[in-house]
C-alpha positions as a LaTeX table, in Angstrom:
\begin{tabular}{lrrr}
\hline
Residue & $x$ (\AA) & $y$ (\AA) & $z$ (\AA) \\
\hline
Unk1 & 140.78 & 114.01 & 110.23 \\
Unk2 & 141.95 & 110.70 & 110.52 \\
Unk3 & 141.30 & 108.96 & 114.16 \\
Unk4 & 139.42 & 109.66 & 117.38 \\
Unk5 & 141.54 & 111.77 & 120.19 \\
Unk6 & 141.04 & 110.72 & 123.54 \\
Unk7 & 138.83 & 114.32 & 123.88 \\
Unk8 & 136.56 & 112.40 & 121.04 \\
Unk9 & 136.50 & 109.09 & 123.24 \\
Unk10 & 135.51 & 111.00 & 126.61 \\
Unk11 & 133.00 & 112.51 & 125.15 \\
Unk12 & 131.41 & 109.56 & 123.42 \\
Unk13 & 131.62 & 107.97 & 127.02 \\
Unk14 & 129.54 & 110.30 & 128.44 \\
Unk15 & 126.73 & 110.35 & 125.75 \\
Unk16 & 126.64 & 106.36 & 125.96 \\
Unk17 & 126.32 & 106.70 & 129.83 \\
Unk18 & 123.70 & 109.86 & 129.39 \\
Unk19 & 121.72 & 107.94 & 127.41 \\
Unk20 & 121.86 & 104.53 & 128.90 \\
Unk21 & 122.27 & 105.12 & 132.80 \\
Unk22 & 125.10 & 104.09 & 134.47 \\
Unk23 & 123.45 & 100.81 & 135.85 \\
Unk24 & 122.46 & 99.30 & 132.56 \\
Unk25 & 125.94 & 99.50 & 131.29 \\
Unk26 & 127.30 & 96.29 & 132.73 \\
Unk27 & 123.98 & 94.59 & 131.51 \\
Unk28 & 124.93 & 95.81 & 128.51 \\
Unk29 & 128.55 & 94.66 & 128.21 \\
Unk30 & 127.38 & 91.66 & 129.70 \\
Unk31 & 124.90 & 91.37 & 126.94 \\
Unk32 & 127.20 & 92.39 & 123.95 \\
Unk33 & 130.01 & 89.79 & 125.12 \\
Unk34 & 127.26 & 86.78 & 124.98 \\
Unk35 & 126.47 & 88.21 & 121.65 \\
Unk36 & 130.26 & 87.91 & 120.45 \\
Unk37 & 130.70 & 84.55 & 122.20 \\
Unk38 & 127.89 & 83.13 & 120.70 \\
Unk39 & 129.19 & 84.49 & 117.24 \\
Unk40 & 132.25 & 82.93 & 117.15 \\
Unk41 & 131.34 & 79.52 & 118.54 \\
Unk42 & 128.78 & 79.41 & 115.35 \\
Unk43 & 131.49 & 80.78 & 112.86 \\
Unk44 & 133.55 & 77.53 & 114.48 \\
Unk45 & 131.45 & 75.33 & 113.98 \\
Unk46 & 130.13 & 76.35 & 110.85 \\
Unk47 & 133.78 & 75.76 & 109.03 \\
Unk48 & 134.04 & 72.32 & 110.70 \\
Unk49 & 130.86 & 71.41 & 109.11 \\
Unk50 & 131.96 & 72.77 & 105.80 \\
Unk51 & 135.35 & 71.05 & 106.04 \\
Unk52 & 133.74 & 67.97 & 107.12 \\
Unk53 & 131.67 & 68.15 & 103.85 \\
Unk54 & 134.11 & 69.02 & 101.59 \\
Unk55 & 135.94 & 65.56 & 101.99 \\
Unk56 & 133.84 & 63.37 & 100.93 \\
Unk57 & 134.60 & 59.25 & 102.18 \\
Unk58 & 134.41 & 58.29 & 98.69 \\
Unk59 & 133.85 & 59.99 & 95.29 \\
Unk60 & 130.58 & 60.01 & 93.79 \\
Unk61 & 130.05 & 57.65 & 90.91 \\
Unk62 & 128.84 & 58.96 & 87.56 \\
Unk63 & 127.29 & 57.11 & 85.28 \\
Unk64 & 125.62 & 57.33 & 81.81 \\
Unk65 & 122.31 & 56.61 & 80.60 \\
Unk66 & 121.52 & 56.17 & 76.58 \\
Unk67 & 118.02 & 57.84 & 76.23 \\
Unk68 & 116.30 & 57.22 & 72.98 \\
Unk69 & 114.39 & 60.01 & 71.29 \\
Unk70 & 110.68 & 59.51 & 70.83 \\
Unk71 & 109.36 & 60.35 & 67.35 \\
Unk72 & 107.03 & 63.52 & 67.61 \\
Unk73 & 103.18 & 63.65 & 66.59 \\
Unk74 & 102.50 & 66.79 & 64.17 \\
Unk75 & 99.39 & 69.24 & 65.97 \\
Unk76 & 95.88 & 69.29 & 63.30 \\
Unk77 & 95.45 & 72.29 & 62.83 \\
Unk78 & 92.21 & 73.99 & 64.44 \\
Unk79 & 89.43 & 74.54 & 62.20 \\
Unk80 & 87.57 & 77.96 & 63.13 \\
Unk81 & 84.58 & 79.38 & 61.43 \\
Unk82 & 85.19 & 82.49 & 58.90 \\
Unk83 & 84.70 & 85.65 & 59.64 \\
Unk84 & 81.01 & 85.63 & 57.96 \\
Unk85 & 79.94 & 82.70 & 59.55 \\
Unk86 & 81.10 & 84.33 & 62.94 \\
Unk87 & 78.55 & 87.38 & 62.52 \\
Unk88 & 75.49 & 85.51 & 61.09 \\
Unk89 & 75.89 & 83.13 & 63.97 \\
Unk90 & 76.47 & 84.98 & 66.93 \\
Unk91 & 75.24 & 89.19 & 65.99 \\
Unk92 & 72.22 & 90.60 & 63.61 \\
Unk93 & 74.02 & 93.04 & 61.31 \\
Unk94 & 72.96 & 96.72 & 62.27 \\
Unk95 & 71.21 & 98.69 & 59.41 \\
Unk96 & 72.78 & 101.65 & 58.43 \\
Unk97 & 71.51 & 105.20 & 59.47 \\
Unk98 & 72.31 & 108.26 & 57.28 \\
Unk99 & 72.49 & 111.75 & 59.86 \\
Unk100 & 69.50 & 114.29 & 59.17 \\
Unk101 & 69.01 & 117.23 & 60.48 \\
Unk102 & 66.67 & 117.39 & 63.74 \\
Unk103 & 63.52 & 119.12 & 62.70 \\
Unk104 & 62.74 & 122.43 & 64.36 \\
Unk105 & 59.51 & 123.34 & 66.53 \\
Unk106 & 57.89 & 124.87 & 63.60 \\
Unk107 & 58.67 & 122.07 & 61.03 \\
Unk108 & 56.77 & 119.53 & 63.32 \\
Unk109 & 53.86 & 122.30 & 63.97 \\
Unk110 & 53.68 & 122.37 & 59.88 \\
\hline
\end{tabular}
């Protein structure tokens, strides 16, 4: 269960070259190693940038500054019209309807 035999590598071999054609294979070696190449030169240079940047010429200076509070303003408080003023202003009040019964067809005839 653990590894590939060489059975398991032969046959891998074959589907790769099924599928890909046995002319596109170098291409794509070719193409993978330029990939890997590539990789590495960036990792590379990558940590010499960081290392570069992680000794600094000289240390940074840190200095202090006294700020002085500023007093706060208190907020006035909104003033908003009550609840009756609200309705008068702005709706007519709805009269009240008490339910009756409909009147039938003879009722109305009567």
């Amino acid at each position: 269960m653990g590894s590939f035999s060489v059975m398991h590598w032969v046959i891998v071999l074959v589907v790769i070259v099924l599928l890909f054609g046995a002319k596109k294979l170098p291409e794509l070696a070719g193409g993978i190693g330029k990939s890997i190449k590539t990789l590495k030169k960036e990792l590379n240079s990558d940590e010499t940038k960081a290392a570069e940047t992680a000794t600094p010429a000289q240390p940074a200076q840190v200095t202090a500054e006294v700020v002085t509070p500023t007093p706060v303003q208190p907020v006035q408080p909104v003033q908003t019209a009550t609840t009756a003023q609200a309705t008068t202003a702005t709706a007519q009040p709805v009269q009240p309807t008490t339910a009756t019964a409909q009147p039938t067809a003879t009722e109305v005839k009567a």
